């Protein structure tokens, strides 16, 4: 929707982009001035505001986890302060101590995403170990009398996010600079209130995590049920540093990872069990196609689904991007129909969801649209692809060491067990029930976080 407004010349600051002067942003200072608490800028309450830099991708600066320093990027952080150290990059200690010494992290440092899809995300680094950041993150080292958890909570509040939304530049790849980060205002109640707010939020996060753990247990039991119904064993081989492969078993790949005994166990289970009627997935596929690459995002238009929007069994729309492009202008046949399978192919690869209705959503080039033949149960396929049966095969067939990806050919070569239809339907029925129970727990956790944030905003009067 087109917005038209005027401002006085005296109100024009260093920025000339119209978005910066929208009415909701101009009213921000009134809300600070009306508060019973004092406020200061991040620059005034911190001793350091700094971003890192990024060594050349795949270059000599990177090393394995055992010999390296955690290198945290904007996509690695979240409001729960949880970083998956198994999925991040690592840099050499000499890079950490020399060219990137200015962006070394300390426990309690505030992290703010400056660019890209996660712009405006805020976290606190709570690990004792050394770490570093790339240029897409700001490190804010707060003064000792300020609770970093409180500042994080404030920046994630409506008033905090309004400020971040104001200063980010509405271009193809939105960004914020460090000077603008330093100019963000923070309401500062007494430290006792800051600590109390941090405790409230911590308790809410803890309860949410407990509910998610129960939900995860339910999801895990779903896989046990799947293997029980298919009458196959879940491969549980220990990781082996050395193993022998016969020359007759060598295929087109020469990397040792491809021949791990764990993969061979799964293939043996699938092939040798005649009741499974195991087929090459390609024989059940009518068509498979990549989506389209598009970077010019808009506030209106069609939903543009990226890898981050594809979750097991669902499409997540909370952070979906939009593209202002008529669907009739898209020449590529990537429309989504009920029963299509969406499968992520790059980065977080091998995540599948079955489309439940015809959609006008557009998928990115890093997602496959798989259209199956009419005589196979689409929901059953979705379940198998998201199980260890799919995951182990995806892991085996991926290409690329740093950011794995899947090819169309590797998808067609997947082994798919196709048991009698009554077994498929029994699996789907049990999965539907357990998914409902799991979803209920997750929704309860999300509701608690929402209610706690509202309670905190009432305390702050924002």
XYZ file of C-alpha atoms in Angstrom:
462
model
C 0.000 0.000 0.000
C 1.361 3.418 -0.991
C 1.863 5.789 1.960
C 1.964 9.545 1.570
C 2.977 11.990 4.331
C 4.855 15.236 4.879
C 7.423 16.310 7.490
C 8.901 19.630 8.495
C 12.360 20.499 7.230
C 13.532 20.919 10.820
C 12.729 17.233 11.484
C 14.962 15.960 8.661
C 18.049 14.213 10.039
C 20.958 12.534 8.253
C 18.695 9.982 6.596
C 16.704 10.853 3.450
C 14.776 7.611 2.943
C 11.002 8.163 3.513
C 10.621 5.010 5.641
C 12.722 6.618 8.372
C 10.113 9.385 8.867
C 6.933 7.334 9.051
C 4.551 8.611 11.739
C 4.909 5.546 13.983
C 8.670 6.160 14.089
C 8.400 9.907 14.727
C 6.276 9.158 17.799
C 8.962 6.948 19.383
C 10.531 9.764 21.415
C 7.146 10.700 22.872
C 6.931 7.233 24.394
C 10.350 7.612 25.995
C 9.552 11.070 27.312
C 6.279 9.809 28.810
C 7.977 6.967 30.705
C 8.611 7.150 34.456
C 12.075 5.697 33.849
C 15.186 7.421 32.545
C 16.613 6.427 29.179
C 20.042 6.478 27.586
C 21.541 5.386 24.277
C 23.387 2.103 23.879
C 26.560 4.112 23.298
C 26.126 5.831 26.657
C 25.711 2.568 28.589
C 28.406 0.490 26.868
C 32.175 0.368 26.700
C 32.373 -1.186 23.250
C 30.277 -1.468 20.086
C 32.009 -3.427 17.354
C 31.348 -5.760 14.438
C 33.600 -8.470 13.075
C 34.598 -9.395 9.547
C 34.346 -12.510 7.428
C 37.381 -14.346 6.030
C 36.986 -15.647 2.497
C 34.483 -18.510 2.346
C 36.233 -21.866 2.367
C 39.597 -20.137 2.698
C 42.581 -20.935 4.930
C 41.153 -19.033 7.941
C 38.706 -21.851 8.677
C 39.409 -25.050 10.565
C 37.535 -27.900 12.250
C 35.827 -27.524 15.629
C 38.509 -29.392 17.575
C 41.241 -26.962 16.512
C 39.299 -23.759 16.083
C 37.480 -20.851 17.728
C 33.671 -20.579 17.314
C 32.834 -18.079 14.558
C 29.301 -16.826 15.093
C 27.198 -15.385 12.280
C 23.852 -13.585 12.354
C 21.923 -16.754 11.543
C 23.445 -18.527 14.551
C 21.839 -16.354 17.251
C 18.351 -16.266 18.780
C 16.580 -14.682 21.727
C 17.035 -17.856 23.785
C 20.841 -17.336 23.814
C 21.285 -20.867 22.468
C 24.011 -21.442 19.898
C 24.356 -24.823 18.235
C 28.136 -25.211 18.290
C 27.831 -28.312 16.108
C 26.489 -26.249 13.206
C 28.644 -23.132 13.237
C 31.944 -22.349 11.540
C 35.318 -22.310 13.297
C 38.350 -20.118 12.600
C 42.028 -20.607 13.364
C 43.222 -19.253 16.746
C 45.768 -17.025 14.982
C 42.977 -15.361 12.965
C 40.956 -14.911 16.170
C 43.938 -13.365 17.979
C 45.199 -11.151 15.161
C 43.012 -9.908 12.305
C 39.790 -10.425 14.307
C 41.095 -9.559 17.777
C 38.832 -6.505 18.002
C 35.659 -8.620 17.814
C 36.501 -11.247 20.433
C 33.458 -12.112 22.539
C 33.152 -12.184 26.304
C 30.417 -13.777 28.368
C 27.564 -11.268 28.727
C 28.174 -9.479 25.423
C 25.007 -8.366 23.663
C 24.740 -9.488 20.006
C 22.564 -7.687 17.431
C 22.048 -8.856 13.841
C 22.876 -6.003 11.445
C 21.987 -7.384 8.051
C 19.944 -9.892 6.085
C 17.087 -12.159 7.001
C 17.697 -12.053 10.768
C 18.229 -8.282 11.027
C 17.073 -6.990 14.419
C 17.531 -10.329 16.193
C 19.145 -9.924 19.626
C 20.949 -12.387 21.878
C 23.404 -12.533 24.764
C 26.601 -14.569 24.507
C 26.496 -16.722 27.644
C 29.333 -19.147 27.024
C 32.632 -19.103 28.930
C 34.661 -20.120 25.864
C 36.297 -17.703 23.449
C 34.417 -16.861 20.272
C 34.305 -14.328 17.450
C 31.719 -12.791 15.109
C 31.351 -11.839 11.472
C 30.481 -8.418 10.059
C 26.735 -9.136 10.155
C 26.711 -8.959 13.965
C 27.254 -6.097 16.392
C 28.964 -6.798 19.707
C 27.739 -4.457 22.468
C 29.701 -4.695 25.719
C 27.490 -3.061 28.346
C 28.681 -1.288 31.471
C 28.732 -3.415 34.620
C 25.725 -1.715 36.212
C 23.479 -2.745 33.297
C 21.856 -6.194 33.040
C 22.490 -7.450 29.473
C 19.505 -9.816 29.652
C 17.256 -6.868 30.431
C 18.656 -4.858 27.495
C 18.059 -7.824 25.190
C 14.468 -8.098 26.393
C 13.931 -4.382 25.859
C 15.356 -4.480 22.330
C 12.983 -7.355 21.520
C 10.011 -5.391 22.900
C 7.711 -3.380 20.628
C 9.555 -0.147 21.417
C 12.951 -1.748 20.857
C 11.928 -3.324 17.567
C 10.331 -0.053 16.404
C 13.725 1.616 16.733
C 15.507 -1.196 14.913
C 12.892 -1.178 12.152
C 13.323 2.559 11.777
C 17.075 2.550 11.336
C 17.343 -0.459 9.032
C 17.568 0.585 5.395
C 14.686 -0.788 3.290
C 16.838 -2.057 0.433
C 17.196 -5.503 -1.144
C 19.486 -6.558 1.713
C 18.406 -4.491 4.716
C 21.238 -3.294 6.946
C 22.103 -1.194 10.017
C 25.431 0.435 10.838
C 27.215 0.581 14.194
C 26.679 4.308 14.691
C 22.942 3.760 14.413
C 23.139 0.862 16.903
C 24.861 3.191 19.355
C 22.042 5.711 18.993
C 19.267 3.308 20.062
C 17.527 4.453 23.242
C 17.104 2.047 26.167
C 14.686 2.560 29.056
C 16.621 2.097 32.296
C 14.566 1.236 35.373
C 16.492 0.600 38.621
C 18.731 -2.468 38.529
C 16.326 -4.332 40.841
C 13.574 -3.996 38.250
C 15.981 -4.929 35.435
C 16.924 -8.111 37.328
C 13.280 -8.924 38.088
C 12.336 -8.555 34.405
C 15.265 -10.767 33.388
C 14.157 -13.441 35.901
C 10.560 -13.378 34.628
C 11.724 -13.904 31.077
C 14.238 -16.577 32.082
C 11.494 -18.552 33.852
C 9.248 -18.267 30.799
C 12.057 -19.478 28.523
C 12.745 -22.367 30.900
C 9.093 -23.473 30.933
C 8.896 -23.159 27.144
C 12.022 -25.294 26.791
C 10.521 -27.973 29.070
C 7.372 -28.092 26.953
C 9.465 -28.279 23.785
C 11.457 -31.171 25.276
C 8.223 -33.073 25.907
C 7.103 -32.260 22.377
C 10.442 -33.522 21.061
C 10.036 -36.780 22.997
C 6.668 -37.266 21.309
C 8.222 -36.647 17.893
C 10.998 -39.145 18.668
C 8.454 -41.779 19.613
C 6.865 -41.242 16.198
C 10.028 -42.484 14.529
C 10.127 -45.568 16.767
C 6.556 -46.300 15.708
C 7.458 -45.888 12.024
C 10.297 -48.411 12.225
C 8.132 -50.775 14.230
C 5.380 -50.694 11.600
C 7.899 -51.193 8.791
C 9.547 -54.005 10.779
C 13.069 -52.724 10.301
C 15.791 -51.899 12.803
C 16.934 -48.332 13.339
C 20.632 -48.287 12.387
C 22.713 -47.469 15.453
C 26.267 -48.126 14.349
C 28.951 -46.384 16.348
C 31.102 -43.891 14.517
C 34.147 -45.706 13.171
C 37.344 -43.921 12.198
C 38.424 -46.849 10.023
C 36.440 -49.391 8.037
C 36.954 -51.565 4.985
C 35.062 -51.263 1.685
C 35.360 -53.906 -1.013
C 36.379 -52.741 -4.479
C 33.104 -54.108 -5.888
C 31.178 -51.744 -3.588
C 32.876 -48.588 -4.844
C 30.405 -46.408 -6.740
C 30.923 -42.985 -8.347
C 31.985 -41.342 -5.071
C 35.470 -41.720 -3.591
C 34.999 -39.856 -0.295
C 35.108 -42.213 2.750
C 32.040 -40.550 4.345
C 29.824 -41.987 1.589
C 30.718 -45.557 2.631
C 30.164 -45.309 6.389
C 28.772 -48.582 7.823
C 25.761 -46.686 9.211
C 24.538 -45.981 5.683
C 25.131 -49.548 4.551
C 23.074 -50.867 7.483
C 20.108 -48.732 6.451
C 20.366 -49.761 2.793
C 20.546 -53.414 3.811
C 17.407 -53.068 5.951
C 15.484 -51.416 3.120
C 16.583 -53.699 0.303
C 16.491 -57.079 2.017
C 12.996 -56.748 3.503
C 10.709 -57.838 0.659
C 7.526 -56.800 2.499
C 8.634 -53.169 2.247
C 8.452 -53.114 -1.560
C 11.352 -50.645 -1.570
C 11.587 -48.500 -4.712
C 13.774 -45.765 -6.110
C 12.025 -42.522 -5.171
C 12.355 -41.354 -8.781
C 9.866 -44.018 -9.923
C 7.172 -42.300 -7.813
C 7.985 -38.748 -8.971
C 6.013 -37.061 -11.728
C 8.256 -33.974 -11.762
C 10.928 -32.270 -9.653
C 11.945 -28.648 -10.066
C 13.897 -25.950 -8.212
C 12.194 -22.691 -7.307
C 13.390 -19.253 -8.440
C 16.031 -16.909 -7.067
C 14.641 -13.477 -6.191
C 16.131 -10.825 -3.872
C 13.937 -7.733 -4.291
C 11.706 -8.092 -1.254
C 8.676 -5.913 -0.583
C 6.075 -5.182 2.114
C 3.318 -6.541 -0.121
C 2.883 -9.238 -2.703
C 3.354 -12.995 -2.863
C 4.897 -15.036 -0.064
C 8.473 -16.005 -0.963
C 9.375 -19.217 0.837
C 13.029 -19.661 1.770
C 14.779 -22.599 3.425
C 14.129 -21.044 6.859
C 10.366 -21.194 6.207
C 10.355 -24.941 5.597
C 10.035 -26.969 8.790
C 9.319 -30.703 9.180
C 5.599 -31.132 8.396
C 4.832 -27.384 8.222
C 5.472 -24.093 6.448
C 6.515 -21.367 8.894
C 5.188 -17.944 7.880
C 6.285 -15.822 10.876
C 9.314 -14.341 9.054
C 8.244 -14.923 5.455
C 9.470 -12.438 2.826
C 7.224 -11.011 0.127
C 7.872 -10.185 -3.511
C 5.761 -7.670 -5.422
C 5.558 -9.685 -8.600
C 2.351 -10.853 -10.343
C 2.238 -14.626 -10.471
C 1.388 -14.360 -14.186
C 4.839 -12.798 -14.764
C 6.587 -15.893 -13.453
C 7.381 -18.042 -16.455
C 8.774 -20.974 -14.499
C 6.200 -23.623 -13.572
C 6.631 -23.489 -9.793
C 3.040 -23.069 -8.647
C 2.209 -25.166 -5.602
C -0.644 -27.661 -5.606
C -2.136 -29.716 -2.828
C 0.003 -32.830 -2.323
C 3.251 -31.302 -3.600
C 6.292 -32.066 -1.458
C 8.647 -29.168 -0.691
C 12.175 -30.304 0.143
C 15.050 -28.045 1.162
C 18.117 -28.697 -0.950
C 20.850 -26.418 0.436
C 22.138 -25.367 3.844
C 19.577 -26.969 6.148
C 18.915 -29.616 3.533
C 16.491 -32.558 3.597
C 13.531 -30.905 5.391
C 10.204 -31.931 3.862
C 6.640 -30.648 4.051
C 3.557 -31.755 2.138
C 1.499 -28.826 0.802
C -2.029 -29.096 2.224
C -3.778 -26.799 -0.281
C -3.155 -25.036 -3.588
C -0.937 -22.004 -2.865
C 0.250 -18.903 -4.714
C 3.447 -18.915 -2.648
C 6.756 -18.789 -4.532
C 9.619 -21.070 -3.498
C 13.274 -20.066 -3.604
C 15.823 -21.779 -5.814
C 17.118 -23.641 -2.752
C 13.873 -25.594 -2.405
C 12.669 -28.472 -4.579
C 9.030 -28.847 -5.533
C 8.391 -32.572 -5.932
C 5.137 -33.556 -7.600
C 4.323 -37.213 -6.975
C 2.319 -39.659 -9.029
C -1.328 -40.049 -8.078
C -1.124 -43.594 -6.713
C 1.196 -42.876 -3.756
C 0.211 -41.430 -0.392
C 1.826 -38.005 -0.145
C 1.574 -37.704 3.659
C 3.305 -41.067 4.051
C 6.167 -39.858 1.831
C 6.456 -36.687 3.937
C 6.822 -38.812 7.082
C 9.512 -41.051 5.578
C 11.559 -38.139 4.198
C 11.600 -36.455 7.623
C 12.590 -39.678 9.394
C 16.027 -41.263 9.740
C 15.281 -43.171 6.533
C 15.370 -39.885 4.659
C 17.930 -38.038 6.788
C 20.614 -40.728 6.572
C 20.244 -40.927 2.806
C 20.336 -37.125 2.486
C 23.506 -37.021 4.579
C 25.105 -39.692 2.448
C 24.201 -38.128 -0.909
C 24.823 -34.449 -0.142
C 27.636 -32.647 -1.912
C 29.776 -29.826 -0.517
C 31.813 -29.908 2.685
C 30.922 -26.553 4.273
C 27.348 -26.024 3.079
C 25.849 -29.335 1.987
C 23.358 -29.478 -0.874
C 21.256 -32.055 -2.667
C 20.884 -32.598 -6.404
C 17.752 -33.664 -8.257
C 19.503 -36.873 -9.256
C 20.345 -37.744 -5.638
C 16.675 -37.266 -4.707
C 15.523 -39.603 -7.463
C 17.971 -42.258 -6.234
C 16.668 -42.309 -2.654
C 15.307 -45.645 -1.477
C 11.642 -45.391 -0.462
C 9.881 -48.249 1.373
C 6.320 -48.608 0.040
C 4.464 -51.050 2.335
C 0.794 -52.052 1.849
C -1.624 -49.120 1.947
C -3.161 -50.181 5.276
C 0.264 -49.901 6.944
C 0.809 -46.473 5.360
C -2.577 -45.297 6.655
C -1.889 -46.646 10.146
C 1.415 -44.765 10.216
C -0.280 -41.542 9.077
C -3.032 -41.897 11.705
C -0.549 -42.334 14.561
C 1.643 -39.503 13.294
C -1.346 -37.146 13.046
C -2.299 -37.833 16.679
C 1.222 -37.385 18.001
C 1.820 -34.285 15.897
C -1.331 -32.780 17.415
C -0.057 -33.466 20.945
C 3.382 -32.082 20.118
C 1.947 -28.951 18.488
C -0.267 -28.297 21.513
C 2.767 -28.276 23.832
C 4.704 -25.956 21.534
C 1.756 -23.565 21.270
C 1.488 -23.471 25.069
C 5.166 -22.513 25.274
C 4.804 -19.778 22.643
C 1.718 -18.397 24.411
C 3.642 -18.187 27.692
C 6.459 -16.211 26.038
C 3.926 -13.851 24.426
C 2.092 -13.251 27.710
C 5.333 -12.699 29.654
C 6.546 -10.130 27.104
C 3.214 -8.292 27.400
C 3.539 -8.308 31.200
C 7.037 -6.845 30.952
C 5.894 -4.105 28.580
C 3.194 -3.154 31.093
C 5.862 -2.869 33.808
C 7.880 -0.578 31.542
C 4.819 1.347 30.423
C 5.538 0.867 26.747
